[in-house]
Coordinates of C-alpha atoms in Angstrom, one line a residue:
M289 CA -15.5 8.8 7.7
T290 CA -19.1 7.0 7.1
R291 CA -20.0 3.7 6.1
T292 CA -21.4 4.7 2.7
I293 CA -18.4 6.5 1.6
V294 CA -15.9 3.3 2.3
L295 CA -18.4 0.4 1.6
M296 CA -17.4 0.3 -2.0
L297 CA -13.9 -0.2 -1.3
L298 CA -14.4 -3.0 1.7
M299 CA -16.9 -5.3 -0.2
G300 CA -14.4 -6.1 -3.1
L301 CA -11.1 -6.5 -1.1
S302 CA -12.2 -9.7 0.6
S303 CA -13.9 -11.4 -2.4
I304 CA -12.2 -14.4 -4.1
A305 CA -13.1 -16.4 -7.1
Y306 CA -13.9 -20.0 -6.0
A307 CA -14.6 -23.5 -7.4
N308 CA -17.7 -25.3 -5.9
P309 CA -19.1 -28.5 -6.8
I310 CA -22.4 -27.8 -5.3
E311 CA -24.7 -25.6 -7.7
N312 CA -26.2 -22.4 -6.1
K313 CA -27.0 -19.8 -8.9
R314 CA -29.0 -17.3 -6.6
A315 CA -26.1 -17.3 -4.1
D316 CA -23.6 -17.0 -6.7
E317 CA -25.2 -13.8 -8.2
I318 CA -25.3 -12.6 -4.7
Y319 CA -21.9 -13.0 -4.4
Q320 CA -21.0 -11.2 -7.4
L321 CA -23.1 -8.4 -6.7
F322 CA -21.1 -7.6 -3.6
D323 CA -17.6 -8.3 -5.8
S324 CA -18.7 -5.9 -8.4
G325 CA -18.4 -2.9 -6.2
K326 CA -21.8 -1.6 -6.8
F327 CA -22.9 0.6 -4.0
L328 CA -25.8 -0.9 -1.9
P329 CA -27.7 0.8 0.8
D330 CA -27.3 -0.7 4.4
D331 CA -30.9 -2.2 4.4
E332 CA -30.2 -4.1 1.1
V333 CA -26.9 -5.2 2.4
S334 CA -28.6 -6.9 5.3
E335 CA -31.2 -8.3 3.0
L336 CA -28.8 -10.0 0.8
L337 CA -26.6 -11.2 3.1
Q338 CA -29.6 -12.9 5.0
E339 CA -31.0 -14.2 1.4
Y340 CA -27.6 -15.5 0.7
K341 CA -27.2 -17.6 4.1
N342 CA -30.8 -18.9 3.7
S343 CA -30.1 -20.1 0.5
L344 CA -27.1 -22.5 1.4
A345 CA -27.3 -26.2 1.8
S346 CA -26.0 -27.7 5.1
N347 CA -23.0 -29.3 3.4
D348 CA -22.0 -26.1 1.5
T349 CA -18.6 -25.4 3.4
V350 CA -17.3 -23.2 0.7
R351 CA -20.3 -21.0 0.6
Q352 CA -20.8 -20.8 4.3
Q353 CA -17.5 -19.6 4.7
L354 CA -17.9 -16.9 1.9
H355 CA -20.7 -15.6 3.8
I356 CA -18.9 -15.4 7.1
R357 CA -16.3 -13.1 5.2
L358 CA -18.9 -11.1 3.5
T359 CA -20.7 -10.5 6.9
C360 CA -17.3 -9.2 8.4
W361 CA -16.8 -6.8 5.5
N362 CA -20.2 -5.3 5.5
F363 CA -20.8 -4.5 9.7
P364 CA -22.1 -1.0 9.9
Y365 CA -19.4 1.4 11.2
D366 CA -20.7 4.9 11.9
T367 CA -19.3 4.4 15.5
S368 CA -16.6 2.9 17.5
E369 CA -18.7 0.5 19.2
Q370 CA -19.9 -0.7 15.5
M371 CA -16.3 -1.1 14.9
K372 CA -15.4 -3.0 17.9
T373 CA -18.3 -5.3 17.2
A374 CA -16.7 -6.0 14.0
V375 CA -13.4 -6.7 15.2
A376 CA -15.0 -9.2 17.7
Y377 CA -16.6 -10.9 14.9
A378 CA -13.6 -11.4 13.3
D379 CA -11.4 -12.7 16.2
E380 CA -14.5 -15.1 17.1
Y381 CA -14.2 -16.7 13.4
L382 CA -10.5 -16.4 13.7
K383 CA -10.3 -18.8 16.4
I384 CA -13.1 -21.2 15.1
Y385 CA -10.9 -21.7 11.5
S386 CA -7.4 -21.4 13.1
Q387 CA -6.8 -24.7 11.6
P388 CA -5.6 -25.4 8.9
S389 CA -3.4 -22.5 8.6
P390 CA -3.1 -20.8 6.2
S391 CA -6.4 -20.8 4.7
L392 CA -8.5 -18.5 2.3
I393 CA -11.1 -17.6 5.3
Q394 CA -8.3 -17.0 7.9
V395 CA -6.5 -14.4 5.7
D396 CA -9.5 -12.6 4.7
L397 CA -10.5 -12.4 8.4
Q398 CA -7.2 -11.0 9.1
L399 CA -7.7 -8.5 6.3
C400 CA -11.1 -7.5 7.7
K401 CA -9.9 -7.0 11.1
S402 CA -7.1 -5.0 10.2
W403 CA -9.0 -2.5 8.3
Y404 CA -11.5 -1.9 11.2
L405 CA -8.6 -1.5 13.6
H406 CA -7.4 1.3 11.4
Y407 CA -10.4 3.1 11.6
L408 CA -10.5 2.6 15.3
G409 CA -7.0 4.3 15.3
Q410 CA -5.1 1.3 16.6
N411 CA -2.5 1.4 13.7
S412 CA 0.4 0.4 15.8
S413 CA -1.4 -3.0 16.8
L414 CA -2.6 -3.8 13.4
F415 CA 0.5 -4.5 11.3
S416 CA 1.5 -7.6 12.9
I417 CA -2.1 -9.0 11.9
L418 CA -2.1 -7.7 8.3
D419 CA 1.8 -8.4 7.7
N420 CA 1.0 -12.0 8.8
A421 CA -2.2 -11.9 6.4
I422 CA -0.2 -11.1 3.3
D423 CA 2.7 -13.6 4.1
N424 CA 0.0 -16.3 4.2
A425 CA -1.5 -15.0 1.0
Y426 CA 1.5 -15.5 -0.6
L427 CA 2.2 -19.0 0.9
L428 CA -1.6 -19.7 -0.8
E429 CA -0.3 -18.5 -4.2
D430 CA -3.5 -16.5 -4.3
P431 CA -3.2 -13.4 -6.4
R432 CA -6.3 -11.7 -5.3
L433 CA -5.6 -12.1 -1.7
I434 CA -2.4 -10.8 -2.3
A435 CA -3.8 -7.8 -4.2
D436 CA -6.3 -6.9 -1.6
G437 CA -3.7 -7.3 1.3
R438 CA -1.1 -5.2 -0.3
S439 CA -3.7 -2.6 -1.5
I440 CA -5.3 -2.2 2.2
R441 CA -1.6 -2.1 3.7
G442 CA -0.7 0.6 1.2
T443 CA -3.8 2.7 1.9
I444 CA -3.2 2.6 5.7
L445 CA 0.7 3.3 5.6
S446 CA -0.1 6.3 3.0
Y447 CA -2.7 7.6 5.7
M448 CA 0.2 7.4 8.1
G449 CA 2.5 9.3 6.1
N450 CA 4.8 6.4 5.1
F451 CA 4.7 7.0 1.4
S452 CA 7.7 5.1 0.0
A453 CA 6.4 1.8 1.5
A454 CA 2.9 2.6 0.8
L455 CA 3.7 3.4 -3.1
E456 CA 5.5 0.2 -3.2
D457 CA 2.5 -2.0 -1.9
L458 CA -0.2 -0.1 -4.0
I459 CA 1.9 -0.1 -7.2
T460 CA 2.3 -4.1 -6.6
A461 CA -1.6 -4.4 -6.1
Q462 CA -2.1 -2.3 -9.2
N463 CA -0.1 -4.6 -11.5
L464 CA -1.9 -7.8 -9.9
Y465 CA -5.3 -6.3 -10.3
E466 CA -4.7 -5.4 -14.1
T467 CA -3.1 -8.8 -14.6
L468 CA -6.1 -10.5 -13.2
N469 CA -8.5 -8.2 -15.6
I470 CA -10.5 -6.9 -12.4
P471 CA -11.1 -3.1 -13.7
Y472 CA -13.3 -1.9 -10.7
W473 CA -10.8 -2.7 -8.1
A474 CA -8.0 -1.8 -10.2
N475 CA -9.6 1.6 -10.3
V476 CA -10.2 1.7 -6.4
N477 CA -6.7 0.8 -6.0
L478 CA -5.5 3.5 -8.7
S479 CA -7.4 6.1 -6.5
E480 CA -5.5 5.3 -3.4
L481 CA -2.4 5.3 -5.4
A482 CA -3.1 8.7 -6.9
N483 CA -3.9 9.7 -3.0
S484 CA -0.5 8.7 -2.2
Y485 CA 0.9 10.5 -4.8
R486 CA -0.6 13.8 -3.6
R487 CA 0.5 13.1 -0.1
F488 CA 3.8 12.2 -1.4
G489 CA 4.1 15.9 -2.9
D490 CA 3.2 15.1 -6.5
A491 CA -0.2 16.4 -6.6
T492 CA 0.1 17.0 -10.4
T493 CA 0.3 13.1 -11.1
A494 CA -2.6 12.4 -8.6
L495 CA -4.8 14.8 -10.2
K496 CA -4.3 13.1 -13.8
Y497 CA -5.1 10.1 -12.5
Q498 CA -8.1 11.2 -10.7
L499 CA -9.7 13.3 -13.5
K500 CA -9.4 9.9 -15.7
L501 CA -11.2 7.8 -13.0
E502 CA -14.0 10.5 -12.9
Q503 CA -14.8 10.1 -16.3
V504 CA -14.8 6.0 -16.1
Y505 CA -17.1 6.4 -13.1
L506 CA -19.3 8.8 -14.5
K507 CA -19.5 7.0 -17.9
N508 CA -20.6 3.7 -16.2
K509 CA -22.9 5.8 -13.8
Q510 CA -21.1 4.5 -10.9
L511 CA -22.2 7.9 -9.0
Y512 CA -21.0 7.0 -5.4
A513 CA -17.6 6.3 -6.9
A514 CA -17.7 9.3 -9.0
N515 CA -18.7 11.4 -5.8
Q516 CA -15.5 9.7 -3.8
T517 CA -13.2 10.7 -6.8
N518 CA -14.6 14.3 -6.9
S519 CA -13.6 14.9 -3.5
E520 CA -10.2 13.3 -4.0
I521 CA -9.9 15.9 -7.0
A522 CA -10.8 18.6 -4.6
M523 CA -7.8 17.5 -2.3
S524 CA -5.2 17.6 -5.0
L525 CA -6.4 20.8 -6.2
E526 CA -6.1 22.0 -2.7
E527 CA -2.6 20.8 -2.7
L528 CA -1.7 22.6 -5.9
G529 CA -3.2 25.8 -4.2
R530 CA -5.9 26.1 -6.4
Y531 CA -8.2 26.5 -3.6
Q532 CA -11.3 28.3 -5.0
E533 CA -11.5 25.3 -7.3
A534 CA -11.3 22.8 -4.6
I535 CA -14.2 24.7 -2.6
V536 CA -16.5 24.3 -5.9
R537 CA -15.6 20.5 -5.7
Y538 CA -16.1 20.1 -2.1
Q539 CA -19.5 22.0 -2.4
K540 CA -20.3 19.2 -5.2
T541 CA -19.7 16.4 -3.0
R542 CA -21.3 18.1 0.3
D543 CA -24.4 18.8 -2.0
F544 CA -24.4 14.8 -3.1
W545 CA -24.3 13.6 0.7
L546 CA -27.0 16.3 1.9
K547 CA -29.0 14.7 -1.0
E548 CA -28.7 11.2 0.1
K549 CA -29.3 12.2 3.8
E550 CA -25.6 11.3 4.8
F551 CA -25.1 14.1 7.3
I552 CA -22.0 13.0 9.0
A553 CA -20.4 12.5 5.5
A554 CA -21.7 16.0 4.5
A555 CA -20.3 17.7 7.5
D556 CA -16.8 15.8 7.1
T557 CA -17.0 17.9 3.6
S558 CA -17.4 20.9 5.2
I559 CA -14.3 20.4 7.2
S560 CA -12.4 20.4 4.0
I561 CA -14.2 23.5 2.8
G562 CA -13.4 25.2 5.8
G563 CA -9.6 24.4 5.5
N564 CA -9.8 26.0 1.8
L565 CA -11.4 29.0 3.1
I566 CA -8.8 29.5 5.4
H567 CA -6.1 29.3 2.6
L568 CA -8.2 32.2 0.9
N569 CA -8.3 34.3 4.4
R570 CA -12.1 34.3 4.3
L571 CA -11.8 33.6 8.1
D572 CA -15.5 34.4 8.8
E573 CA -16.9 32.0 6.4
A574 CA -14.4 29.1 7.5
K575 CA -15.5 29.6 11.3
S576 CA -19.3 29.6 10.3
V577 CA -18.8 26.4 8.0
L578 CA -16.6 24.7 10.6
E579 CA -19.0 25.6 13.7
Q580 CA -21.6 23.9 11.8
A581 CA -19.8 20.7 11.3
E582 CA -19.0 20.6 15.0
K583 CA -22.6 20.0 15.5
Q584 CA -22.3 16.6 13.8
I585 CA -18.6 15.3 14.2
K586 CA -17.9 13.7 17.2
S587 CA -14.7 12.4 18.9
D588 CA -15.4 8.8 18.2
N589 CA -14.9 10.0 14.3
E590 CA -11.3 10.4 14.5
G591 CA -9.9 11.6 11.1
S592 CA -12.4 14.3 10.8
Y593 CA -12.7 15.5 14.4
S594 CA -8.9 15.8 14.5
Y595 CA -8.8 18.4 11.3
M596 CA -12.0 19.9 12.6
N597 CA -10.2 21.1 15.5
L598 CA -6.8 21.9 13.6
Y599 CA -8.8 24.2 11.5
L600 CA -10.8 25.7 14.2
A601 CA -7.5 26.5 16.0
Q602 CA -6.3 28.2 13.0
V603 CA -9.1 30.1 12.4
H604 CA -9.1 31.4 16.0
Y605 CA -5.4 32.0 15.9
Q606 CA -5.8 34.2 12.9
L607 CA -8.5 36.1 14.4
N608 CA -6.5 36.7 17.6
N609 CA -8.6 34.6 19.7
N610 CA -5.5 32.8 21.1
T611 CA -7.4 31.3 24.3
Q612 CA -10.2 29.6 22.3
A613 CA -7.3 28.5 19.5
L614 CA -5.3 26.7 22.2
T615 CA -8.3 24.8 23.5
Y616 CA -9.1 23.6 19.8
A617 CA -5.3 22.6 19.1
Q618 CA -4.9 20.8 22.2
K619 CA -8.0 18.5 21.0
A620 CA -6.5 18.2 17.8
E621 CA -3.0 17.1 19.1
T622 CA -4.8 14.5 21.3
A623 CA -7.0 13.1 18.4
F624 CA -3.9 12.9 16.0
R625 CA -1.7 11.2 18.7
Y626 CA -4.5 8.8 19.2
S627 CA -5.0 8.0 15.6
E628 CA -1.1 7.8 14.9
N629 CA -1.4 10.5 12.2
A630 CA 2.3 12.0 12.2
R631 CA 1.3 14.6 9.5
G632 CA -1.7 15.7 11.3
L633 CA 0.4 16.1 14.6
N634 CA 3.2 17.8 13.1
K635 CA 0.5 20.6 12.1
A636 CA -0.9 20.6 15.3
L637 CA 2.2 21.1 17.3
R638 CA 3.5 24.0 15.0
L639 CA 0.2 25.9 15.2
K640 CA 0.3 25.5 19.1
S641 CA 3.8 26.9 19.3
Q642 CA 2.5 29.8 17.3
I643 CA -0.4 30.1 19.7
Y644 CA 1.7 30.3 22.8
Q645 CA 3.8 32.8 21.2
G646 CA 0.6 35.1 20.4
L647 CA -0.1 34.3 24.4
A648 CA 3.5 35.3 25.3
Q649 CA 4.0 32.0 27.1
W650 CA 7.6 31.6 25.6
L651 CA 8.1 28.2 27.6
E652 CA 5.4 26.7 26.5
A653 CA 5.8 28.0 22.9
Y654 CA 9.6 26.5 23.0
Q655 CA 8.2 23.2 24.6
S656 CA 5.6 22.7 21.6
L657 CA 8.3 23.9 18.9
S658 CA 10.7 21.1 20.6
A659 CA 7.7 18.5 20.5
Y660 CA 7.3 19.3 16.7
V661 CA 10.8 19.1 15.7
E662 CA 10.9 15.6 17.7
S663 CA 8.0 14.5 15.8
H664 CA 9.2 15.5 12.6
L665 CA 12.5 13.7 13.0
A666 CA 10.8 10.6 14.4
L667 CA 8.7 10.5 10.9
D668 CA 12.1 10.8 9.0
K669 CA 13.7 8.0 11.3
Q670 CA 10.7 5.8 11.0
T671 CA 10.4 6.3 7.2
M672 CA 14.1 5.2 6.7
S673 CA 13.5 2.3 9.1
D674 CA 10.3 1.0 7.4
R675 CA 12.3 1.1 4.0
N676 CA 14.5 -1.5 5.5
T677 CA 12.0 -3.5 7.1
E678 CA 9.8 -3.9 3.9
M679 CA 12.8 -5.7 2.2
Q680 CA 12.3 -9.0 4.0
T681 CA 10.9 -11.7 1.9
R682 CA 7.4 -13.0 2.5
F683 CA 7.9 -16.5 1.2
N684 CA 7.8 -19.0 4.1
T685 CA 10.0 -22.1 4.0
N686 CA 7.8 -24.3 6.1
K687 CA 5.5 -25.1 2.9
I688 CA 8.3 -26.6 1.5
Q689 CA 9.1 -28.7 4.4
T690 CA 5.2 -29.8 4.2
E691 CA 5.7 -30.6 0.6
N692 CA 8.8 -32.5 1.5
D693 CA 6.8 -34.4 4.2
L694 CA 4.2 -35.4 1.7
L695 CA 6.8 -36.8 -0.7
V696 CA 8.2 -39.0 1.8
Q697 CA 4.5 -40.2 2.7
R698 CA 4.0 -41.0 -0.7
D699 CA 7.2 -42.8 -1.0
K700 CA 6.0 -45.2 1.8
D701 CA 2.7 -45.7 0.0
K702 CA 4.7 -47.1 -3.0
E703 CA 6.5 -49.4 -1.0
Q704 CA 3.5 -50.9 0.3
Q705 CA 2.0 -51.2 -3.4
L706 CA 5.1 -53.1 -4.5
Q707 CA 4.4 -55.7 -1.6
I708 CA 1.1 -56.3 -3.1
M709 CA 2.4 -56.5 -6.4
Q710 CA 4.8 -59.3 -5.2
R711 CA 2.0 -61.1 -3.5
N712 CA -0.3 -61.0 -6.5
E713 CA 1.3 -61.3 -9.8
N714 CA -1.8 -60.9 -11.9
M715 CA -2.4 -57.5 -10.2
Q716 CA 1.0 -56.1 -11.3
I717 CA 0.5 -54.8 -14.5
I718 CA -2.6 -53.0 -13.3
I719 CA -0.9 -51.2 -10.3
I720 CA 2.3 -50.4 -12.6
I721 CA -0.3 -48.8 -14.7
L722 CA -1.9 -46.8 -12.0
V723 CA 1.3 -45.8 -10.5
A724 CA 2.5 -44.5 -13.9
I725 CA -0.8 -42.4 -14.1
I726 CA -0.3 -41.2 -10.6
L727 CA 3.3 -40.1 -11.4
I728 CA 2.2 -38.3 -14.7
I729 CA -0.5 -36.1 -12.9
V730 CA 1.8 -35.5 -9.8
S731 CA 4.7 -34.4 -12.3
I732 CA 1.9 -32.2 -14.2
F733 CA 0.7 -30.8 -11.0
A734 CA 4.6 -30.3 -9.7
Y735 CA 5.5 -28.5 -12.9
K736 CA 2.5 -26.1 -12.9
Q737 CA 3.3 -25.3 -8.9
L738 CA 6.8 -24.6 -10.0
M739 CA 6.0 -22.2 -13.0
R740 CA 3.5 -20.3 -10.5
K741 CA 6.2 -20.2 -7.9
K742 CA 8.5 -18.8 -10.5
L743 CA 5.7 -16.2 -11.6
F744 CA 5.1 -14.9 -8.0
R745 CA 8.8 -14.8 -7.3
R746 CA 9.3 -12.5 -10.5
L747 CA 6.3 -10.4 -9.2
A748 CA 8.0 -9.7 -6.0
M749 CA 11.5 -9.4 -6.8
T750 CA 11.7 -7.6 -10.3
D751 CA 10.9 -4.0 -11.0
E752 CA 8.0 -3.7 -13.5
L753 CA 9.5 -0.8 -15.4
T754 CA 13.1 -1.7 -15.9
K755 CA 13.2 -5.3 -15.3
L756 CA 15.9 -4.8 -12.9
S757 CA 16.0 -6.1 -9.2
N758 CA 13.4 -4.3 -7.2
R759 CA 14.4 -2.5 -3.8
R760 CA 13.4 -5.5 -1.6
D761 CA 15.6 -8.0 -3.8
T762 CA 18.3 -5.6 -4.3
Y763 CA 18.6 -4.7 -0.7
S764 CA 18.5 -8.8 0.2
Q765 CA 21.3 -9.5 -2.2
G766 CA 23.3 -6.6 -0.5
Q767 CA 23.0 -8.0 2.9
H768 CA 24.2 -11.4 1.7
F769 CA 27.4 -9.9 -0.1
L770 CA 28.1 -7.8 3.2
K771 CA 27.9 -11.1 5.3
V772 CA 30.2 -12.7 2.5
A773 CA 32.6 -9.7 3.1
Q774 CA 32.4 -9.9 6.8
L775 CA 33.5 -13.8 6.8
S776 CA 36.1 -13.7 3.8
G777 CA 37.9 -10.2 4.4
K778 CA 37.1 -9.4 0.9
P779 CA 36.1 -5.9 -0.2
F780 CA 32.6 -5.0 -1.2
S781 CA 31.4 -1.8 -2.5
I782 CA 28.3 -0.1 -3.6
I783 CA 27.3 2.6 -6.1
S784 CA 24.1 5.0 -5.4
F785 CA 23.2 7.0 -8.4
D786 CA 20.3 8.5 -9.8
A787 CA 19.1 10.8 -12.7
D788 CA 19.9 14.7 -12.4
H789 CA 16.8 17.2 -12.7
F790 CA 14.7 14.1 -13.4
K791 CA 11.7 15.9 -12.1
Q792 CA 12.0 18.5 -15.0
V793 CA 11.9 15.8 -17.5
N794 CA 8.5 14.2 -16.3
D795 CA 7.3 17.9 -16.0
Q796 CA 8.3 19.0 -19.4
L797 CA 8.5 15.9 -21.4
G798 CA 5.9 13.8 -19.8
H799 CA 6.1 10.6 -17.5
E800 CA 5.9 8.5 -20.7
I801 CA 9.5 10.1 -22.0
G802 CA 10.6 10.0 -17.9
D803 CA 9.9 6.0 -18.2
K804 CA 12.0 5.6 -21.1
V805 CA 14.8 7.6 -19.6
L806 CA 14.8 5.2 -16.7
V807 CA 14.8 2.0 -18.8
K808 CA 17.9 3.7 -20.8
L809 CA 19.8 4.5 -17.6
A810 CA 18.9 0.7 -16.5
S811 CA 20.0 -0.5 -19.7
I812 CA 23.5 1.2 -20.0
C813 CA 24.5 0.7 -16.3
A814 CA 23.7 -3.3 -16.5
S815 CA 25.5 -3.6 -19.6
M816 CA 28.6 -2.1 -18.0
M817 CA 28.6 -4.5 -15.0
R818 CA 29.9 -7.9 -14.7
D819 CA 27.6 -10.9 -14.4
T820 CA 28.2 -11.1 -10.5
D821 CA 27.3 -7.8 -10.0
V822 CA 23.8 -6.6 -9.2
V823 CA 22.1 -3.7 -10.6
G824 CA 18.5 -2.6 -8.7
R825 CA 16.2 0.0 -9.3
V826 CA 15.5 1.4 -5.6
G827 CA 13.5 4.4 -5.8
G828 CA 11.8 6.6 -8.7
E829 CA 15.1 7.6 -10.3
E830 CA 17.3 5.8 -7.8
F831 CA 19.6 2.8 -8.7
L832 CA 22.0 0.8 -6.7
V833 CA 24.8 -1.2 -8.0
L834 CA 26.4 -4.0 -5.6
L835 CA 30.1 -4.5 -6.6
P836 CA 31.1 -7.7 -4.4
N837 CA 34.9 -8.3 -4.4
I838 CA 35.4 -4.5 -5.4
D839 CA 37.5 -1.8 -3.5
K840 CA 36.5 1.7 -3.3
T841 CA 39.3 2.7 -5.8
T842 CA 37.9 0.5 -8.4
A843 CA 34.4 1.5 -7.3
I844 CA 35.2 5.0 -8.1
E845 CA 36.5 4.2 -11.3
I846 CA 33.6 2.5 -12.3
A847 CA 31.3 5.0 -11.2
K848 CA 33.2 7.7 -13.3
R849 CA 33.1 5.4 -16.3
L850 CA 29.3 5.0 -15.9
I851 CA 29.0 8.8 -15.0
E852 CA 30.8 9.6 -18.6
T853 CA 29.0 6.7 -20.6
I854 CA 25.4 8.2 -19.5
A855 CA 26.6 11.9 -20.4
H856 CA 27.8 11.2 -23.7
Y857 CA 24.6 9.1 -24.7
D858 CA 22.7 10.5 -27.5
W859 CA 19.8 11.0 -25.5
Q860 CA 17.9 12.8 -28.5
Q861 CA 17.2 9.4 -29.7
I862 CA 14.6 9.4 -27.1
A863 CA 13.4 13.1 -27.4
P864 CA 14.6 16.2 -28.8
N865 CA 17.0 18.6 -26.9
L866 CA 16.9 16.1 -24.2
A867 CA 20.2 15.6 -22.1
Q868 CA 20.2 13.3 -19.2
T869 CA 23.3 12.9 -16.7
V870 CA 23.5 11.1 -13.3
S871 CA 25.2 11.8 -9.9
A872 CA 26.8 8.9 -7.8
G873 CA 28.1 8.4 -4.5
V874 CA 30.3 5.3 -3.5
A875 CA 30.8 3.6 -0.3
S876 CA 32.8 0.4 0.6
Y877 CA 32.3 -1.9 3.5
S878 CA 34.8 -1.4 6.2
N879 CA 33.2 -2.7 9.7
E880 CA 29.3 -2.3 9.0
V881 CA 27.3 -5.1 10.6
E882 CA 24.0 -4.2 8.7
L883 CA 23.6 -3.2 5.3
S884 CA 21.8 0.0 6.4
P885 CA 24.6 2.0 7.5
L886 CA 26.5 1.4 4.1
L887 CA 23.4 2.7 2.4
L888 CA 23.5 5.8 4.3
K889 CA 27.3 6.2 3.5
A890 CA 26.5 6.1 -0.1
D891 CA 23.4 8.3 0.0
K892 CA 25.7 10.7 1.9
A893 CA 28.1 10.5 -1.0
L894 CA 25.4 11.1 -3.5
Y895 CA 24.1 14.3 -2.0
S896 CA 27.6 15.7 -2.0
A897 CA 27.8 14.8 -5.5
K898 CA 24.4 16.6 -6.0
A899 CA 25.8 19.5 -3.8
A900 CA 28.9 19.5 -6.1
G901 CA 27.2 20.3 -9.2
R902 CA 25.7 17.0 -10.2
N903 CA 27.1 14.9 -13.1
C904 CA 30.0 13.8 -10.9
V905 CA 30.9 11.1 -8.2
K906 CA 31.7 11.3 -4.6
A907 CA 32.9 8.8 -2.2
E908 CA 32.3 8.6 1.4

């Protein structure tokens, strides 16, 4: 992917509104131009950054830091060397601004560095940096930085195939962008959210979002954004098997890039055209298109290079050129492994096994197939592991300790003030008044800080649709209940239930009705539980009930009452002819050390309930 394609995304993610006592109208105009998301050619970007820098006063430290941040995000990165230069730039200033920590510039440079590492294919090393940046954004209580960080992480997780965690990050970012009333970046994030739905297997939902976005961009004459969305629409059409429509869309994108003289971007689009031609069995056309792209796409462009070789391998395999197909398949496998693209690697390994079969090399075919199965299982295992690790809280107690230290120091200052008042009676009244004013200001500030903390905690711990605990909060409370059960010897049970045939509700009645069904399921379940119980939404239509001090027999009875109550509810109040049931799995604490094994037992029981015909309860 060339710089021009992703520049629109990058230039907004690092921008934070700020207050500055030094007036500089022209610098602020340039800053707002970057933050607006408007596409700027490379030479104009350089000129504006230089003009911004030249306009700054020596004591304008706020804008000087903003210039560093904008420069980081706007490095050219058509090649791996340029990306490495950008990473080195971020590292240089991270050392300079290591203290105080955290700070706005520190977090933004961490996000910038993570993004370039992603395009360098170094995904395994970037998450420690990215997660730390997001944690610090929460500590700074800066909603824009939180939104930017989670949008970036969601985009990268989606690319790597971890869709569950990606959707959680992108949905959180979407809510924050909309709350902050930043429509352009909300649309950019929505585009990534649509891509995640497509990769997750829901191309229909993705296409619905993308078509709306395209109309918004065209109406606002944001042609680069509209062109990017057109390409994403083509991907969704491809997932839906509408290959000829996808080709027409891709050709439109390629024509746009050729007109802009962006030949690498045009070649990248040609690769997608070739993939769709393969689906239509137009192999000679696909071979010609891909071989033209091969002249432009080099190995340092990992994403395009890997899929180009995969498609060339597939074409040659279907044309019975197995030797040539094997060469391309091996290149694709190497590129996918380097960029840690698990989805692409699985495709390459499977195709490689088929090629070896065509060459009658049975041992190699078996080894490739085994590698494919191992990679596929590893991806499933990693997804489950990531679901657990995503539940850790991002609020750092160090800030509370810092505030306590400040309060102690403030108390010492007050003691010194009292000593002064004792030595000078004439100053007592003045000092008392000053102290009172200070206390009022501090109290107001503390109250506002408390309200902001409650707001962010509610955003972080509550499911937006149902107002139940979200997955992270539910699993955190579940771990707490488990530890209590371990220490006290008292029972602890969980109920995992989800809506039966819920996809049909969304497909036939629409997502608005589906949302109403989920809200009603949450309401029914919450009304049936004790105040000490916890009901959480942990997936799309999946819910989890935590029952402290409840044994398995009682938990099964509770689950049966829940099943019956939901089945007998008059669902036609929501939509005509609607009938909704749920299936439930029950598990109780035995000797589990962590929550994950208990969740797996409940999931297994839930699958048994599904297999038994749904609308029933099974226990593990």
